[in-house]
mmCIF file of C-alpha atoms in Angstrom:
data_model
loop_
_atom_site.group_PDB
_atom_site.id
_atom_site.type_symbol
_atom_site.label_atom_id
_atom_site.label_comp_id
_atom_site.label_asym_id
_atom_site.label_seq_id
_atom_site.Cartn_x
_atom_site.Cartn_y
_atom_site.Cartn_z
ATOM 1 C CA MET A 1462 127.076 106.772 97.114
ATOM 2 C CA ASP A 1463 127.684 109.148 99.921
ATOM 3 C CA HIS A 1464 130.832 108.039 102.086
ATOM 4 C CA GLU A 1465 130.579 111.004 104.876
ATOM 5 C CA ALA A 1466 127.190 109.785 106.000
ATOM 6 C CA ASP A 1467 128.130 107.397 105.727
ATOM 7 C CA ALA A 1468 131.042 106.401 108.057
ATOM 8 C CA HIS A 1469 128.945 107.651 110.427
ATOM 9 C CA ARG A 1470 126.282 104.729 109.563
ATOM 10 C CA THR A 1471 125.006 103.924 113.278
ATOM 11 C CA ASP A 1472 122.775 101.105 112.739
ATOM 12 C CA LEU A 1473 125.234 98.430 111.531
ATOM 13 C CA MET A 1474 124.410 94.731 109.370
ATOM 14 C CA THR A 1475 126.778 92.809 111.694
ATOM 15 C CA ILE A 1476 127.259 88.888 110.381
ATOM 16 C CA THR A 1477 126.147 88.009 113.338
ATOM 17 C CA ARG A 1478 123.329 89.816 113.635
ATOM 18 C CA HIS A 1479 122.597 88.673 109.447
ATOM 19 C CA VAL A 1480 123.030 85.153 110.856
ATOM 20 C CA LEU A 1481 120.339 85.541 113.503
ATOM 21 C CA ASN A 1482 117.811 87.171 111.900
ATOM 22 C CA GLU A 1483 117.726 84.449 109.435
ATOM 23 C CA GLN A 1484 117.817 81.973 112.059
ATOM 24 C CA SER A 1485 115.347 83.481 113.796
ATOM 25 C CA LYS A 1486 113.239 82.871 110.450
ATOM 26 C CA HIS A 1487 113.320 78.842 111.383
ATOM 27 C CA PRO A 1488 111.897 78.643 114.706
ATOM 28 C CA GLU A 1489 112.814 75.172 114.748
ATOM 29 C CA SER A 1490 116.769 76.042 115.304
ATOM 30 C CA ARG A 1491 118.439 75.624 117.873
ATOM 31 C CA GLY A 1492 121.340 77.449 116.578
ATOM 32 C CA ASP A 1493 123.969 75.339 115.386
ATOM 33 C CA PHE A 1494 124.168 76.739 112.496
ATOM 34 C CA SER A 1495 124.563 80.209 113.957
ATOM 35 C CA ILE A 1496 127.279 78.644 115.833
ATOM 36 C CA LEU A 1497 128.871 76.581 112.893
ATOM 37 C CA LEU A 1498 129.088 80.276 111.330
ATOM 38 C CA SER A 1499 130.964 82.490 113.869
ATOM 39 C CA HIS A 1500 133.312 79.610 113.811
ATOM 40 C CA ILE A 1501 133.686 80.129 110.025
ATOM 41 C CA VAL A 1502 134.036 83.550 110.791
ATOM 42 C CA LEU A 1503 136.560 83.811 113.290
ATOM 43 C CA GLY A 1504 138.765 81.277 111.224
ATOM 44 C CA CYS A 1505 138.577 83.628 107.705
ATOM 45 C CA LYS A 1506 139.789 86.511 110.672
ATOM 46 C CA PHE A 1507 142.544 84.654 111.361
ATOM 47 C CA VAL A 1508 143.439 84.317 108.553
ATOM 48 C CA CYS A 1509 143.248 87.931 107.686
ATOM 49 C CA SER A 1510 144.614 88.983 109.636
ATOM 50 C CA ALA A 1511 147.885 86.057 109.392
ATOM 51 C CA VAL A 1512 148.146 87.130 105.264
ATOM 52 C CA ASN A 1513 148.321 90.813 105.359
ATOM 53 C CA LYS A 1514 151.400 90.594 108.159
ATOM 54 C CA ALA A 1515 153.047 87.441 105.461
ATOM 55 C CA GLY A 1516 155.332 89.468 103.254
ATOM 56 C CA LEU A 1517 156.833 91.098 107.712
ATOM 57 C CA ALA A 1518 156.127 87.228 109.183
ATOM 58 C CA LYS A 1519 158.451 85.587 106.670
ATOM 59 C CA LEU A 1520 155.546 83.177 106.680
ATOM 60 C CA ILE A 1521 156.130 82.960 102.761
ATOM 61 C CA GLY A 1522 158.660 80.035 102.868
ATOM 62 C CA LEU A 1523 158.074 76.371 101.290
ATOM 63 C CA ALA A 1524 157.284 74.284 104.362
ATOM 64 C CA GLY A 1525 159.147 71.919 103.118
ATOM 65 C CA GLU A 1526 155.456 69.412 102.399
ATOM 66 C CA THR A 1527 153.450 68.967 98.951
ATOM 67 C CA ASN A 1528 149.815 69.016 99.809
ATOM 68 C CA VAL A 1529 147.622 66.339 98.107
ATOM 69 C CA GLN A 1530 147.346 67.861 94.830
ATOM 70 C CA GLY A 1531 150.916 67.850 94.179
ATOM 71 C CA GLU A 1532 151.279 71.430 94.324
ATOM 72 C CA GLU A 1533 154.874 72.795 96.967
ATOM 73 C CA GLN A 1534 152.237 74.219 100.342
ATOM 74 C CA LYS A 1535 153.216 77.147 101.498
ATOM 75 C CA LYS A 1536 153.625 77.699 105.645
ATOM 76 C CA LEU A 1537 150.615 80.089 105.352
ATOM 77 C CA ASP A 1538 148.648 77.209 103.602
ATOM 78 C CA VAL A 1539 149.636 74.790 106.974
ATOM 79 C CA LEU A 1540 149.075 77.417 109.605
ATOM 80 C CA SER A 1541 145.310 78.189 107.851
ATOM 81 C CA ASN A 1542 144.085 74.484 106.856
ATOM 82 C CA ASP A 1543 145.008 74.019 111.267
ATOM 83 C CA VAL A 1544 143.798 77.276 112.469
ATOM 84 C CA PHE A 1545 140.553 75.827 110.714
ATOM 85 C CA VAL A 1546 140.544 72.457 111.410
ATOM 86 C CA LYS A 1547 140.373 74.103 115.277
ATOM 87 C CA ALA A 1548 137.917 76.006 114.551
ATOM 88 C CA LEU A 1549 135.175 73.246 113.023
ATOM 89 C CA ILE A 1550 135.672 70.798 115.189
ATOM 90 C CA SER A 1551 136.023 73.814 119.101
ATOM 91 C CA SER A 1552 132.015 74.991 116.950
ATOM 92 C CA GLY A 1553 130.975 71.254 118.650
ATOM 93 C CA ARG A 1554 128.786 71.165 115.358
ATOM 94 C CA THR A 1555 130.752 68.678 113.222
ATOM 95 C CA CYS A 1556 131.127 65.736 112.614
ATOM 96 C CA ILE A 1557 133.743 65.211 109.901
ATOM 97 C CA LEU A 1558 135.831 67.803 107.382
ATOM 98 C CA VAL A 1559 136.934 68.227 103.910
ATOM 99 C CA SER A 1560 140.468 69.835 103.715
ATOM 100 C CA GLU A 1561 141.708 71.017 99.864
ATOM 101 C CA GLU A 1562 145.008 70.419 102.159
ATOM 102 C CA ASP A 1563 144.559 66.985 103.839
ATOM 103 C CA GLU A 1564 144.485 63.390 102.222
ATOM 104 C CA GLU A 1565 142.079 61.882 104.290
ATOM 105 C CA ALA A 1566 138.653 63.486 105.446
ATOM 106 C CA THR A 1567 138.387 64.649 109.539
ATOM 107 C CA ILE A 1568 136.295 62.870 110.965
ATOM 108 C CA VAL A 1569 135.554 64.128 114.265
ATOM 109 C CA GLU A 1570 135.456 62.861 117.862
ATOM 110 C CA PRO A 1571 131.572 61.551 119.100
ATOM 111 C CA SER A 1572 132.264 64.005 122.573
ATOM 112 C CA LYS A 1573 132.908 67.024 119.895
ATOM 113 C CA ARG A 1574 129.975 66.153 116.791
ATOM 114 C CA GLY A 1575 127.859 67.822 115.451
ATOM 115 C CA ARG A 1576 124.859 67.623 112.507
ATOM 116 C CA TYR A 1577 127.259 69.062 109.892
ATOM 117 C CA CYS A 1578 129.493 68.837 107.827
ATOM 118 C CA VAL A 1579 132.433 70.930 106.346
ATOM 119 C CA VAL A 1580 133.592 70.778 103.167
ATOM 120 C CA PHE A 1581 136.885 73.273 102.476
ATOM 121 C CA ASP A 1582 139.952 75.061 101.089
ATOM 122 C CA PRO A 1583 141.568 77.045 103.595
ATOM 123 C CA LEU A 1584 143.456 78.510 101.273
ATOM 124 C CA ASP A 1585 142.828 78.821 97.454
ATOM 125 C CA GLY A 1586 145.834 80.567 94.955
ATOM 126 C CA SER A 1587 147.940 80.506 97.639
ATOM 127 C CA SER A 1588 150.710 80.283 95.237
ATOM 128 C CA ASN A 1589 150.315 84.302 94.367
ATOM 129 C CA ILE A 1590 150.813 85.742 97.876
ATOM 130 C CA ASP A 1591 153.985 87.103 98.020
ATOM 131 C CA CYS A 1592 152.790 89.597 94.017
ATOM 132 C CA GLY A 1593 149.843 90.202 96.670
ATOM 133 C CA VAL A 1594 146.619 89.194 94.659
ATOM 134 C CA SER A 1595 144.068 88.455 95.707
ATOM 135 C CA ILE A 1596 143.558 85.214 98.235
ATOM 136 C CA GLY A 1597 140.709 83.198 99.658
ATOM 137 C CA THR A 1598 139.049 81.228 101.920
ATOM 138 C CA ILE A 1599 136.080 78.914 99.823
ATOM 139 C CA PHE A 1600 133.768 76.366 101.908
ATOM 140 C CA GLY A 1601 130.471 74.678 101.529
ATOM 141 C CA ILE A 1602 128.169 73.236 104.400
ATOM 142 C CA TYR A 1603 125.937 69.763 104.335
ATOM 143 C CA MET A 1604 123.913 68.754 106.954
ATOM 144 C CA LYS A 1605 125.071 64.715 108.407
ATOM 145 C CA LYS A 1606 122.680 62.317 106.549
ATOM 146 C CA ASP A 1607 121.521 60.115 108.657
ATOM 147 C CA ALA A 1608 121.836 59.533 112.896
ATOM 148 C CA LYS A 1609 124.753 57.291 112.371
ATOM 149 C CA GLU A 1610 128.632 57.295 112.339
ATOM 150 C CA PRO A 1611 129.979 60.056 109.856
ATOM 151 C CA THR A 1612 131.485 58.463 106.918
ATOM 152 C CA LEU A 1613 132.587 59.848 102.600
ATOM 153 C CA ASP A 1614 128.986 59.661 102.628
ATOM 154 C CA ASP A 1615 127.735 62.430 103.787
ATOM 155 C CA VAL A 1616 130.144 64.604 102.299
ATOM 156 C CA LEU A 1617 129.804 63.128 98.654
ATOM 157 C CA GLN A 1618 126.746 64.545 98.481
ATOM 158 C CA PRO A 1619 125.420 66.908 95.038
ATOM 159 C CA GLY A 1620 126.009 70.540 95.467
ATOM 160 C CA LYS A 1621 122.083 71.397 95.590
ATOM 161 C CA ASN A 1622 122.008 69.040 98.239
ATOM 162 C CA MET A 1623 124.244 72.115 100.151
ATOM 163 C CA LEU A 1624 122.839 73.941 103.049
ATOM 164 C CA ALA A 1625 125.140 77.743 102.734
ATOM 165 C CA ALA A 1626 128.645 77.971 100.472
ATOM 166 C CA GLY A 1627 130.424 81.015 100.633
ATOM 167 C CA TYR A 1628 134.162 81.784 100.121
ATOM 168 C CA CYS A 1629 136.775 84.571 101.905
ATOM 169 C CA MET A 1630 138.399 87.149 100.347
ATOM 170 C CA TYR A 1631 141.746 88.863 101.634
ATOM 171 C CA GLY A 1632 142.634 91.816 98.792
ATOM 172 C CA SER A 1633 142.657 95.484 99.212
ATOM 173 C CA SER A 1634 139.285 94.263 101.600
ATOM 174 C CA CYS A 1635 138.438 91.324 103.438
ATOM 175 C CA THR A 1636 134.984 90.228 102.242
ATOM 176 C CA PHE A 1637 132.955 87.491 103.289
ATOM 177 C CA VAL A 1638 130.220 86.295 100.654
ATOM 178 C CA LEU A 1639 127.813 84.013 102.085
ATOM 179 C CA SER A 1640 124.478 82.049 100.643
ATOM 180 C CA THR A 1641 122.555 80.265 103.017
ATOM 181 C CA GLY A 1642 120.011 79.017 100.648
ATOM 182 C CA THR A 1643 118.329 82.919 100.482
ATOM 183 C CA GLY A 1644 119.682 84.563 97.254
ATOM 184 C CA VAL A 1645 123.707 85.678 98.571
ATOM 185 C CA ASN A 1646 125.504 88.955 100.773
ATOM 186 C CA GLY A 1647 128.617 90.870 101.332
ATOM 187 C CA PHE A 1648 130.279 91.853 103.685
ATOM 188 C CA THR A 1649 133.489 93.599 104.507
ATOM 189 C CA LEU A 1650 135.494 93.219 107.417
ATOM 190 C CA ASP A 1651 135.483 96.640 109.002
ATOM 191 C CA PRO A 1652 139.427 96.317 111.507
ATOM 192 C CA SER A 1653 138.821 99.067 113.663
ATOM 193 C CA LEU A 1654 135.687 96.710 115.210
ATOM 194 C CA GLY A 1655 137.153 93.718 113.832
ATOM 195 C CA GLU A 1656 133.916 92.617 111.887
ATOM 196 C CA PHE A 1657 132.087 91.878 109.338
ATOM 197 C CA ILE A 1658 129.587 94.915 108.303
ATOM 198 C CA LEU A 1659 126.741 93.644 105.365
ATOM 199 C CA THR A 1660 127.553 96.382 101.811
ATOM 200 C CA HIS A 1661 126.420 94.394 100.188
ATOM 201 C CA PRO A 1662 122.605 93.595 99.973
ATOM 202 C CA ASP A 1663 121.488 90.477 97.522
ATOM 203 C CA ILE A 1664 124.369 90.322 95.067
ATOM 204 C CA LYS A 1665 122.275 89.757 91.563
ATOM 205 C CA ILE A 1666 124.744 88.413 89.060
ATOM 206 C CA PRO A 1667 123.590 90.052 85.912
ATOM 207 C CA ASN A 1668 122.080 88.297 82.641
ATOM 208 C CA LYS A 1669 124.849 88.555 80.633
ATOM 209 C CA GLY A 1670 127.785 90.345 81.214
ATOM 210 C CA LYS A 1671 131.376 91.733 79.070
ATOM 211 C CA ILE A 1672 134.386 89.644 80.168
ATOM 212 C CA TYR A 1673 135.041 86.395 79.555
ATOM 213 C CA SER A 1674 137.751 84.887 82.456
ATOM 214 C CA VAL A 1675 139.921 81.768 81.362
ATOM 215 C CA ASN A 1676 143.466 80.397 81.185
ATOM 216 C CA GLU A 1677 144.144 81.240 77.401
ATOM 217 C CA GLY A 1678 147.981 79.349 78.252
ATOM 218 C CA ASN A 1679 145.822 76.346 77.943
ATOM 219 C CA ALA A 1680 144.080 76.960 74.290
ATOM 220 C CA LYS A 1681 146.231 74.395 72.203
ATOM 221 C CA ASN A 1682 144.702 71.349 74.868
ATOM 222 C CA TRP A 1683 140.342 73.006 75.001
ATOM 223 C CA ASP A 1684 137.781 71.378 73.104
ATOM 224 C CA GLY A 1685 135.985 72.343 69.986
ATOM 225 C CA PRO A 1686 132.771 73.887 72.174
ATOM 226 C CA THR A 1687 135.051 75.691 74.461
ATOM 227 C CA ALA A 1688 137.787 77.210 71.144
ATOM 228 C CA LYS A 1689 134.665 78.295 69.213
ATOM 229 C CA TYR A 1690 132.507 80.156 72.983
ATOM 230 C CA VAL A 1691 136.514 81.819 73.018
ATOM 231 C CA GLU A 1692 136.673 82.681 69.474
ATOM 232 C CA ASN A 1693 132.844 84.078 69.789
ATOM 233 C CA CYS A 1694 133.938 86.245 72.582
ATOM 234 C CA LYS A 1695 136.283 87.681 70.750
ATOM 235 C CA PHE A 1696 135.133 87.798 67.448
ATOM 236 C CA PRO A 1697 131.390 87.822 67.828
ATOM 237 C CA LYS A 1698 129.220 87.459 64.535
ATOM 238 C CA ASP A 1699 126.151 88.714 65.841
ATOM 239 C CA GLY A 1700 127.576 92.287 64.818
ATOM 240 C CA SER A 1701 128.373 93.158 69.086
ATOM 241 C CA SER A 1702 131.033 94.183 70.588
ATOM 242 C CA ALA A 1703 133.646 91.989 71.482
ATOM 243 C CA LYS A 1704 134.075 90.157 75.592
ATOM 244 C CA SER A 1705 136.948 92.533 77.521
ATOM 245 C CA LEU A 1706 139.382 88.925 79.212
ATOM 246 C CA ARG A 1707 140.010 88.740 82.923
ATOM 247 C CA TYR A 1708 141.944 86.363 84.852
ATOM 248 C CA ILE A 1709 143.424 85.979 87.668
ATOM 249 C CA GLY A 1710 144.493 83.015 87.862
ATOM 250 C CA SER A 1711 142.822 82.576 91.867
ATOM 251 C CA MET A 1712 138.894 81.054 92.004
ATOM 252 C CA VAL A 1713 138.099 83.757 94.814
ATOM 253 C CA ALA A 1714 139.351 86.376 93.170
ATOM 254 C CA ASP A 1715 137.626 85.505 89.261
ATOM 255 C CA VAL A 1716 135.058 84.578 91.145
ATOM 256 C CA HIS A 1717 134.487 87.312 93.575
ATOM 257 C CA ARG A 1718 134.582 89.968 89.727
ATOM 258 C CA THR A 1719 131.866 87.697 87.558
ATOM 259 C CA LEU A 1720 128.845 87.379 90.818
ATOM 260 C CA LEU A 1721 129.693 91.559 91.410
ATOM 261 C CA TYR A 1722 130.437 92.277 88.074
ATOM 262 C CA GLY A 1723 128.208 89.563 85.082
ATOM 263 C CA GLY A 1724 130.049 87.711 82.679
ATOM 264 C CA VAL A 1725 131.960 83.963 82.717
ATOM 265 C CA PHE A 1726 134.449 82.364 84.416
ATOM 266 C CA LEU A 1727 135.717 78.830 82.825
ATOM 267 C CA TYR A 1728 137.994 76.246 84.044
ATOM 268 C CA PRO A 1729 137.533 73.639 80.777
ATOM 269 C CA ALA A 1730 138.643 70.638 80.566
ATOM 270 C CA ASP A 1731 140.918 69.707 78.711
ATOM 271 C CA LYS A 1732 144.530 67.274 76.629
ATOM 272 C CA LYS A 1733 146.828 68.255 79.843
ATOM 273 C CA SER A 1734 143.720 68.021 82.351
ATOM 274 C CA PRO A 1735 140.301 65.208 80.958
ATOM 275 C CA ASN A 1736 138.842 66.045 84.355
ATOM 276 C CA GLY A 1737 139.220 69.845 84.584
ATOM 277 C CA LYS A 1738 141.367 70.782 87.326
ATOM 278 C CA LEU A 1739 138.772 72.439 89.794
ATOM 279 C CA ARG A 1740 137.648 70.850 93.271
ATOM 280 C CA VAL A 1741 134.614 69.240 92.346
ATOM 281 C CA LEU A 1742 133.446 69.377 97.074
ATOM 282 C CA TYR A 1743 135.041 72.361 97.952
ATOM 283 C CA GLU A 1744 135.207 75.157 94.449
ATOM 284 C CA VAL A 1745 132.827 74.185 91.758
ATOM 285 C CA PHE A 1746 130.353 72.979 93.830
ATOM 286 C CA PRO A 1747 130.024 76.268 97.096
ATOM 287 C CA MET A 1748 130.852 78.504 93.506
ATOM 288 C CA SER A 1749 128.276 76.994 91.881
ATOM 289 C CA PHE A 1750 125.428 77.153 94.228
ATOM 290 C CA LEU A 1751 126.651 81.022 95.685
ATOM 291 C CA MET A 1752 126.175 81.719 91.168
ATOM 292 C CA GLU A 1753 122.775 80.215 91.057
ATOM 293 C CA GLN A 1754 121.864 81.326 93.738
ATOM 294 C CA ALA A 1755 122.769 84.591 92.704
ATOM 295 C CA GLY A 1756 120.383 83.959 89.159
ATOM 296 C CA GLY A 1757 122.966 82.445 87.761
ATOM 297 C CA GLN A 1758 124.557 79.080 86.736
ATOM 298 C CA ALA A 1759 127.310 76.395 86.265
ATOM 299 C CA PHE A 1760 127.201 73.812 84.161
ATOM 300 C CA THR A 1761 130.737 71.032 83.836
ATOM 301 C CA GLY A 1762 130.236 70.677 80.371
ATOM 302 C CA LYS A 1763 127.915 67.476 80.767
ATOM 303 C CA GLN A 1764 125.276 68.596 83.516
ATOM 304 C CA ARG A 1765 124.052 71.720 85.679
ATOM 305 C CA ALA A 1766 127.592 71.289 88.020
ATOM 306 C CA LEU A 1767 125.436 70.819 91.338
ATOM 307 C CA ASP A 1768 123.309 68.115 90.518
ATOM 308 C CA LEU A 1769 127.155 66.075 90.236
ATOM 309 C CA VAL A 1770 127.460 63.394 92.484
ATOM 310 C CA PRO A 1771 131.097 63.160 93.457
ATOM 311 C CA THR A 1772 133.033 59.465 94.089
ATOM 312 C CA MET A 1773 135.322 61.184 95.851
ATOM 313 C CA ILE A 1774 136.540 63.951 98.021
ATOM 314 C CA HIS A 1775 139.453 65.332 96.089
ATOM 315 C CA GLN A 1776 137.573 64.910 92.845
ATOM 316 C CA ARG A 1777 137.647 67.520 89.937
ATOM 317 C CA SER A 1778 136.003 68.464 87.657
ATOM 318 C CA PRO A 1779 135.463 71.378 84.105
ATOM 319 C CA ILE A 1780 133.036 73.786 85.213
ATOM 320 C CA PHE A 1781 131.391 77.064 83.249
ATOM 321 C CA LEU A 1782 129.627 79.813 85.197
ATOM 322 C CA GLY A 1783 128.725 82.988 85.525
ATOM 323 C CA SER A 1784 126.218 84.933 83.959
ATOM 324 C CA TYR A 1785 122.978 83.271 82.832
ATOM 325 C CA ASP A 1786 122.304 84.265 79.596
ATOM 326 C CA ASP A 1787 126.757 84.063 78.869
ATOM 327 C CA VAL A 1788 126.447 80.471 80.651
ATOM 328 C CA GLU A 1789 123.538 79.505 78.189
ATOM 329 C CA GLU A 1790 125.228 80.433 75.297
ATOM 330 C CA ILE A 1791 128.244 77.420 75.942
ATOM 331 C CA LYS A 1792 125.021 74.775 76.583
ATOM 332 C CA ALA A 1793 124.231 75.036 73.104
ATOM 333 C CA LEU A 1794 127.849 75.069 72.211
ATOM 334 C CA TYR A 1795 128.215 71.829 73.750
ATOM 335 C CA ALA A 1796 124.064 70.699 72.776
ATOM 336 C CA ALA A 1797 124.870 70.743 69.264
ATOM 337 C CA GLU A 1798 128.440 69.275 69.186
ATOM 338 C CA THR A 1799 126.943 66.448 71.151
ATOM 339 C CA ASN A 1800 124.460 66.234 68.200
ATOM 340 C CA ASP A 1801 127.819 66.844 65.059
ATOM 341 C CA ALA A 1802 128.999 63.777 66.475
#
């Protein structure tokens, strides 16, 4: 890649331009979706700036509250949540919001209502702030089911009904990865312009990867197929090379690496967490949507992840996602176990 030439490029594809280009392919569109996305992008820029200053601004002390999942909330979580809730409501395009940080869904007041429902985790991996590990925001967007008053049914839809999903990773650079259902694109924040520039057009995950990503500290509690799969990664029986283990413990960072380099990310159910640990609406669904759009797969141990119909807004699910062939192997192990049973 010619970085020097790159530095002097004058034809920059910003995320705004990219979204407007997509919008122009739909003559019937009123621009509501583009406005909503621009508010999400603004929220991400704000959080990126706050994360970068976290150590300096003493934002990393505990807020003294515990969130719905019983995790201690850091001040940055609270700040990020406030920013996104306010940005989404003020867009005038949303009717119901579900955040990882709020026990109840937020129903937008009638005067500011629009057609979209947004589910999000404002700051995933926030326990990693202190040690400088990449963290991120994850979101998914649904269309309201009908013209009636917004209810939880509008967000309790299977992931395959999502119109768009994405994440913003706050790491060595600030990266925004988005799919509106026609492939996956990655944008990087140029701090000198304050704009996200298209740097990873049409991301495609390799069909097979050399990396597996899982918390092996939970191995004693795993079920048979998960244990067997990880064993195969380390000691392949077909003479191929063993896979490398990479686990950051921040979902956005682990999924981002999986998307770019291939391989598989798994957070299985185990004896301690029989329903898995990751939340369906704002972790499993958006990441599964992106994986499928990039040519990969996402599986819960029982079914395609995006076919799951949630019954509660903070529901959890096991998840195996990544390269098509690698997930296929995991599916075969679960199918074999079902047949043996």
